[in-house]
Amino acid sequence: MPRKYSGDRIDVFFEAALCIHAKECVHGLPDVFDPVKRPWIQPLNASADALAETIQRCPTGALHYERGDGTSEAADGSDSVTLVPNGPLYVRGDVTVRLPDGPLVRHDTRIALCRCGQSKNKPYCDNSHIGSAFSG
Ligand code: SF4
Protein backbone atom coordinates (compact mmCIF):
# COMPACT_ATOMS: atom_id res chain seq x y z
CA MET A 1 0.00 0.00 0.00
CA PRO A 2 1.58 3.35 -1.03
CA ARG A 3 2.25 5.98 1.61
CA LYS A 4 1.12 9.53 0.85
CA TYR A 5 3.32 12.61 1.30
CA SER A 6 1.21 15.73 0.97
CA GLY A 7 2.45 18.77 -0.88
CA ASP A 8 0.98 22.13 -1.81
CA ARG A 9 -0.17 21.51 -5.40
CA ILE A 10 0.95 17.90 -5.69
CA ASP A 11 0.93 14.80 -3.47
CA VAL A 12 3.60 12.12 -3.67
CA PHE A 13 2.91 8.40 -3.16
CA PHE A 14 5.67 5.94 -2.26
CA GLU A 15 5.36 2.13 -2.31
CA ALA A 16 8.42 0.86 -0.46
CA ALA A 17 8.08 -2.76 -1.64
CA LEU A 18 8.75 -1.65 -5.22
CA CYS A 19 11.80 0.55 -4.53
CA ILE A 20 15.14 -0.95 -5.54
CA HIS A 21 17.14 2.17 -4.70
CA ALA A 22 17.95 3.17 -8.24
CA LYS A 23 18.15 6.70 -6.74
CA GLU A 24 16.74 8.63 -9.69
CA CYS A 25 14.70 10.56 -7.13
CA VAL A 26 17.59 11.31 -4.75
CA HIS A 27 19.81 12.48 -7.60
CA GLY A 28 17.02 14.43 -9.31
CA LEU A 29 15.69 16.39 -6.33
CA PRO A 30 17.93 15.91 -3.28
CA ASP A 31 16.04 18.60 -1.31
CA VAL A 32 12.85 16.56 -1.63
CA PHE A 33 14.09 12.97 -1.54
CA ASP A 34 16.55 12.56 1.32
CA PRO A 35 16.77 9.10 2.93
CA VAL A 36 18.44 10.63 6.01
CA LYS A 37 15.57 13.02 6.82
CA ARG A 38 12.17 12.17 8.33
CA PRO A 39 9.92 12.19 6.49
CA TRP A 40 12.31 11.23 3.73
CA ILE A 41 10.05 12.82 1.08
CA GLN A 42 9.38 16.56 1.49
CA PRO A 43 7.19 17.67 -1.45
CA LEU A 44 7.12 21.34 -0.40
CA ASN A 45 10.79 21.70 -1.35
CA ALA A 46 10.19 21.70 -5.14
CA SER A 47 7.64 22.86 -7.68
CA ALA A 48 4.84 20.54 -8.76
CA ASP A 49 6.27 20.31 -12.28
CA ALA A 50 9.78 19.46 -11.04
CA LEU A 51 8.35 16.79 -8.75
CA ALA A 52 6.27 15.24 -11.51
CA GLU A 53 9.21 15.20 -13.90
CA THR A 54 11.52 13.55 -11.37
CA ILE A 55 8.94 11.03 -10.19
CA GLN A 56 8.40 9.88 -13.77
CA ARG A 57 12.08 8.93 -13.89
CA CYS A 58 11.61 6.33 -11.11
CA PRO A 59 11.97 3.11 -13.10
CA THR A 60 10.03 0.85 -10.75
CA GLY A 61 6.73 2.66 -10.12
CA ALA A 62 7.63 3.00 -6.42
CA LEU A 63 6.90 6.72 -6.78
CA HIS A 64 3.75 8.30 -8.16
CA TYR A 65 2.02 11.65 -7.87
CA GLU A 66 -1.38 13.24 -7.96
CA ARG A 67 -1.79 16.93 -8.70
CA GLY A 68 -4.17 19.16 -6.78
CA ASP A 69 -6.59 19.14 -9.71
CA GLY A 70 -6.86 15.35 -9.42
CA THR A 71 -4.71 14.51 -12.44
CA SER A 72 -2.08 11.83 -12.08
CA GLU A 73 0.59 10.46 -14.34
CA ALA A 74 -0.40 9.06 -17.73
CA ALA A 75 1.74 6.84 -19.95
CA ASP A 76 4.12 9.08 -21.88
CA GLY A 77 3.90 7.10 -25.12
CA SER A 78 7.51 5.99 -24.95
CA ASP A 79 6.51 2.31 -24.61
CA SER A 80 9.78 0.54 -23.98
CA VAL A 81 11.49 -2.41 -22.33
CA THR A 82 15.03 -1.78 -21.10
CA LEU A 83 17.28 -4.62 -20.03
CA VAL A 84 19.49 -3.69 -17.07
CA PRO A 85 22.77 -5.64 -17.30
CA ASN A 86 22.75 -8.33 -14.58
CA GLY A 87 19.47 -6.87 -13.33
CA PRO A 88 15.77 -6.36 -14.02
CA LEU A 89 13.73 -5.39 -17.06
CA TYR A 90 12.44 -1.83 -16.88
CA VAL A 91 9.07 -1.56 -18.62
CA ARG A 92 7.47 1.81 -19.44
CA GLY A 93 4.13 2.54 -21.06
CA ASP A 94 0.50 1.67 -20.41
CA VAL A 95 1.43 -1.52 -18.55
CA THR A 96 -1.01 -4.15 -17.35
CA VAL A 97 0.15 -7.10 -15.24
CA ARG A 98 -2.20 -10.09 -15.04
CA LEU A 99 -2.04 -13.49 -13.38
CA PRO A 100 -1.92 -16.48 -15.77
CA ASP A 101 -5.65 -17.08 -15.23
CA GLY A 102 -6.51 -13.47 -15.99
CA PRO A 103 -7.03 -11.34 -12.86
CA LEU A 104 -5.45 -7.87 -12.96
CA VAL A 105 -2.49 -7.50 -10.60
CA ARG A 106 -1.31 -4.02 -11.51
CA HIS A 107 -1.95 -1.23 -13.98
CA ASP A 108 0.96 1.19 -14.07
CA THR A 109 3.19 3.35 -16.24
CA ARG A 110 6.50 1.97 -14.96
CA ILE A 111 7.52 -1.39 -13.53
CA ALA A 112 10.77 -3.31 -12.95
CA LEU A 113 10.41 -7.03 -13.62
CA CYS A 114 12.55 -9.71 -11.96
CA ARG A 115 14.89 -11.41 -14.41
CA CYS A 116 17.05 -13.50 -12.06
CA GLY A 117 14.15 -15.56 -10.68
CA GLN A 118 15.14 -14.90 -7.05
CA SER A 119 12.83 -11.99 -6.19
CA LYS A 120 10.53 -12.46 -3.20
CA ASN A 121 8.21 -9.88 -4.73
CA LYS A 122 7.65 -11.46 -8.15
CA PRO A 123 6.98 -10.43 -10.77
CA TYR A 124 8.77 -7.28 -9.55
CA CYS A 125 12.47 -6.88 -8.94
CA ASP A 126 13.50 -6.63 -5.27
CA ASN A 127 17.27 -6.43 -5.88
CA SER A 128 17.75 -10.17 -5.18
CA HIS A 129 19.87 -10.31 -8.35
CA ILE A 130 22.64 -8.59 -6.37
CA GLY A 131 22.83 -11.23 -3.62
CA SER A 132 22.46 -14.09 -6.07
CA ALA A 133 25.28 -12.77 -8.30
CA PHE A 134 22.96 -13.01 -11.31
CA SER A 135 24.73 -12.62 -14.62
CA GLY A 136 22.83 -11.88 -17.77
S1 SF4 B 1 13.74 6.47 -8.09
FE1 SF4 B 1 12.19 4.97 -7.43
S2 SF4 B 1 13.30 3.02 -7.24
FE2 SF4 B 1 14.82 4.67 -7.32
S3 SF4 B 1 15.27 5.17 -5.18
FE3 SF4 B 1 13.67 6.58 -5.86
S4 SF4 B 1 11.75 5.56 -5.30
FE4 SF4 B 1 13.36 3.98 -5.22
mmCIF file of N, CA, C and O and ligand atoms in Angstrom, residues 13-16 18-27 33 35 40-41 54-55 57-63 90 110, ligand 1:
data_model
loop_
_atom_site.group_PDB
_atom_site.id
_atom_site.type_symbol
_atom_site.label_atom_id
_atom_site.label_comp_id
_atom_site.label_asym_id
_atom_site.label_seq_id
_atom_site.Cartn_x
_atom_site.Cartn_y
_atom_site.Cartn_z
ATOM 1 N N PHE A 13 3.241 9.713 -3.715
ATOM 2 C CA PHE A 13 2.914 8.403 -3.155
ATOM 3 C C PHE A 13 4.125 7.480 -3.322
ATOM 4 O O PHE A 13 4.713 7.418 -4.413
ATOM 5 N N PHE A 14 4.481 6.800 -2.244
ATOM 6 C CA PHE A 14 5.668 5.936 -2.264
ATOM 7 C C PHE A 14 5.294 4.535 -1.804
ATOM 8 O O PHE A 14 4.738 4.347 -0.720
ATOM 9 N N GLU A 15 5.623 3.535 -2.632
ATOM 10 C CA GLU A 15 5.361 2.129 -2.308
ATOM 11 C C GLU A 15 6.709 1.454 -2.081
ATOM 12 O O GLU A 15 7.399 1.066 -3.039
ATOM 13 N N ALA A 16 7.077 1.307 -0.812
ATOM 14 C CA ALA A 16 8.424 0.860 -0.465
ATOM 15 C C ALA A 16 8.770 -0.506 -1.061
ATOM 16 O O ALA A 16 9.923 -0.742 -1.442
ATOM 17 N N LEU A 18 8.323 -1.689 -3.818
ATOM 18 C CA LEU A 18 8.749 -1.646 -5.222
ATOM 19 C C LEU A 18 10.081 -0.929 -5.417
ATOM 20 O O LEU A 18 10.649 -0.960 -6.509
ATOM 21 N N CYS A 19 10.575 -0.249 -4.385
ATOM 22 C CA CYS A 19 11.797 0.552 -4.534
ATOM 23 C C CYS A 19 13.034 -0.341 -4.502
ATOM 24 O O CYS A 19 13.197 -1.152 -3.587
ATOM 25 N N ILE A 20 13.879 -0.199 -5.512
ATOM 26 C CA ILE A 20 15.138 -0.954 -5.538
ATOM 27 C C ILE A 20 16.324 0.008 -5.487
ATOM 28 O O ILE A 20 17.420 -0.325 -5.905
ATOM 29 N N HIS A 21 16.078 1.195 -4.993
ATOM 30 C CA HIS A 21 17.139 2.166 -4.699
ATOM 31 C C HIS A 21 17.973 2.515 -5.922
ATOM 32 O O HIS A 21 19.195 2.610 -5.849
ATOM 33 N N ALA A 22 17.272 2.717 -7.032
ATOM 34 C CA ALA A 22 17.954 3.173 -8.240
ATOM 35 C C ALA A 22 18.366 4.637 -8.104
ATOM 36 O O ALA A 22 19.215 5.123 -8.845
ATOM 37 N N LYS A 23 17.746 5.347 -7.146
ATOM 38 C CA LYS A 23 18.147 6.702 -6.737
ATOM 39 C C LYS A 23 17.925 7.787 -7.782
ATOM 40 O O LYS A 23 18.535 8.849 -7.702
ATOM 41 N N GLU A 24 17.072 7.554 -8.760
ATOM 42 C CA GLU A 24 16.735 8.633 -9.691
ATOM 43 C C GLU A 24 16.137 9.810 -8.930
ATOM 44 O O GLU A 24 16.361 10.974 -9.275
ATOM 45 N N CYS A 25 15.357 9.511 -7.901
ATOM 46 C CA CYS A 25 14.700 10.565 -7.125
ATOM 47 C C CYS A 25 15.724 11.359 -6.313
ATOM 48 O O CYS A 25 15.716 12.586 -6.326
ATOM 49 N N VAL A 26 16.588 10.666 -5.617
ATOM 50 C CA VAL A 26 17.585 11.308 -4.751
ATOM 51 C C VAL A 26 18.528 12.181 -5.576
ATOM 52 O O VAL A 26 18.884 13.298 -5.176
ATOM 53 N N HIS A 27 18.916 11.696 -6.741
ATOM 54 C CA HIS A 27 19.806 12.479 -7.597
ATOM 55 C C HIS A 27 19.067 13.617 -8.280
ATOM 56 O O HIS A 27 19.628 14.688 -8.515
ATOM 57 N N PHE A 33 13.892 14.390 -1.847
ATOM 58 C CA PHE A 33 14.089 12.967 -1.538
ATOM 59 C C PHE A 33 15.417 12.806 -0.813
ATOM 60 O O PHE A 33 16.485 12.823 -1.435
ATOM 61 N N PRO A 35 16.978 10.264 2.068
ATOM 62 C CA PRO A 35 16.771 9.100 2.926
ATOM 63 C C PRO A 35 17.202 9.326 4.378
ATOM 64 O O PRO A 35 16.806 8.563 5.266
ATOM 65 N N TRP A 40 11.223 11.206 4.711
ATOM 66 C CA TRP A 40 12.308 11.233 3.726
ATOM 67 C C TRP A 40 11.885 11.905 2.428
ATOM 68 O O TRP A 40 12.731 12.273 1.626
ATOM 69 N N ILE A 41 10.554 12.088 2.244
ATOM 70 C CA ILE A 41 10.049 12.821 1.077
ATOM 71 C C ILE A 41 9.408 14.119 1.566
ATOM 72 O O ILE A 41 8.489 14.084 2.400
ATOM 73 N N THR A 54 10.579 14.454 -12.050
ATOM 74 C CA THR A 54 11.524 13.551 -11.373
ATOM 75 C C THR A 54 10.862 12.217 -11.041
ATOM 76 O O THR A 54 11.465 11.152 -11.227
ATOM 77 N N ILE A 55 9.639 12.270 -10.558
ATOM 78 C CA ILE A 55 8.941 11.033 -10.192
ATOM 79 C C ILE A 55 8.793 10.115 -11.403
ATOM 80 O O ILE A 55 8.921 8.893 -11.290
ATOM 81 N N ARG A 57 10.813 9.614 -13.593
ATOM 82 C CA ARG A 57 12.085 8.935 -13.886
ATOM 83 C C ARG A 57 12.282 7.686 -13.036
ATOM 84 O O ARG A 57 13.163 6.877 -13.308
ATOM 85 N N CYS A 58 11.502 7.533 -11.963
ATOM 86 C CA CYS A 58 11.609 6.332 -11.111
ATOM 87 C C CYS A 58 11.264 5.119 -11.958
ATOM 88 O O CYS A 58 10.147 5.012 -12.467
ATOM 89 N N PRO A 59 12.199 4.196 -12.134
ATOM 90 C CA PRO A 59 11.972 3.112 -13.096
ATOM 91 C C PRO A 59 11.051 2.003 -12.604
ATOM 92 O O PRO A 59 10.632 1.162 -13.388
ATOM 93 N N THR A 60 10.734 2.011 -11.312
ATOM 94 C CA THR A 60 10.027 0.854 -10.750
ATOM 95 C C THR A 60 8.551 1.089 -10.470
ATOM 96 O O THR A 60 7.831 0.140 -10.172
ATOM 97 N N GLY A 61 8.108 2.353 -10.520
ATOM 98 C CA GLY A 61 6.733 2.660 -10.120
ATOM 99 C C GLY A 61 6.592 2.784 -8.613
ATOM 100 O O GLY A 61 5.469 2.869 -8.103
ATOM 101 N N ALA A 62 7.711 2.798 -7.880
ATOM 102 C CA ALA A 62 7.629 2.996 -6.424
ATOM 103 C C ALA A 62 7.094 4.385 -6.097
ATOM 104 O O ALA A 62 6.470 4.588 -5.059
ATOM 105 N N LEU A 63 7.360 5.347 -6.986
ATOM 106 C CA LEU A 63 6.897 6.723 -6.782
ATOM 107 C C LEU A 63 5.808 7.062 -7.791
ATOM 108 O O LEU A 63 5.928 6.735 -8.983
ATOM 109 N N TYR A 90 13.253 -3.009 -17.129
ATOM 110 C CA TYR A 90 12.440 -1.830 -16.877
ATOM 111 C C TYR A 90 11.410 -1.720 -18.002
ATOM 112 O O TYR A 90 11.778 -1.673 -19.183
ATOM 113 N N ARG A 110 5.103 2.380 -15.085
ATOM 114 C CA ARG A 110 6.504 1.973 -14.955
ATOM 115 C C ARG A 110 6.580 0.776 -14.019
ATOM 116 O O ARG A 110 5.996 0.809 -12.939
HETATM 117 S S1 SF4 B 1 13.741 6.469 -8.088
HETATM 118 FE FE1 SF4 B 1 12.187 4.973 -7.432
HETATM 119 S S2 SF4 B 1 13.300 3.018 -7.238
HETATM 120 FE FE2 SF4 B 1 14.824 4.670 -7.316
HETATM 121 S S3 SF4 B 1 15.270 5.172 -5.176
HETATM 122 FE FE3 SF4 B 1 13.672 6.583 -5.855
HETATM 123 S S4 SF4 B 1 11.755 5.564 -5.298
HETATM 124 FE FE4 SF4 B 1 13.361 3.981 -5.217
#
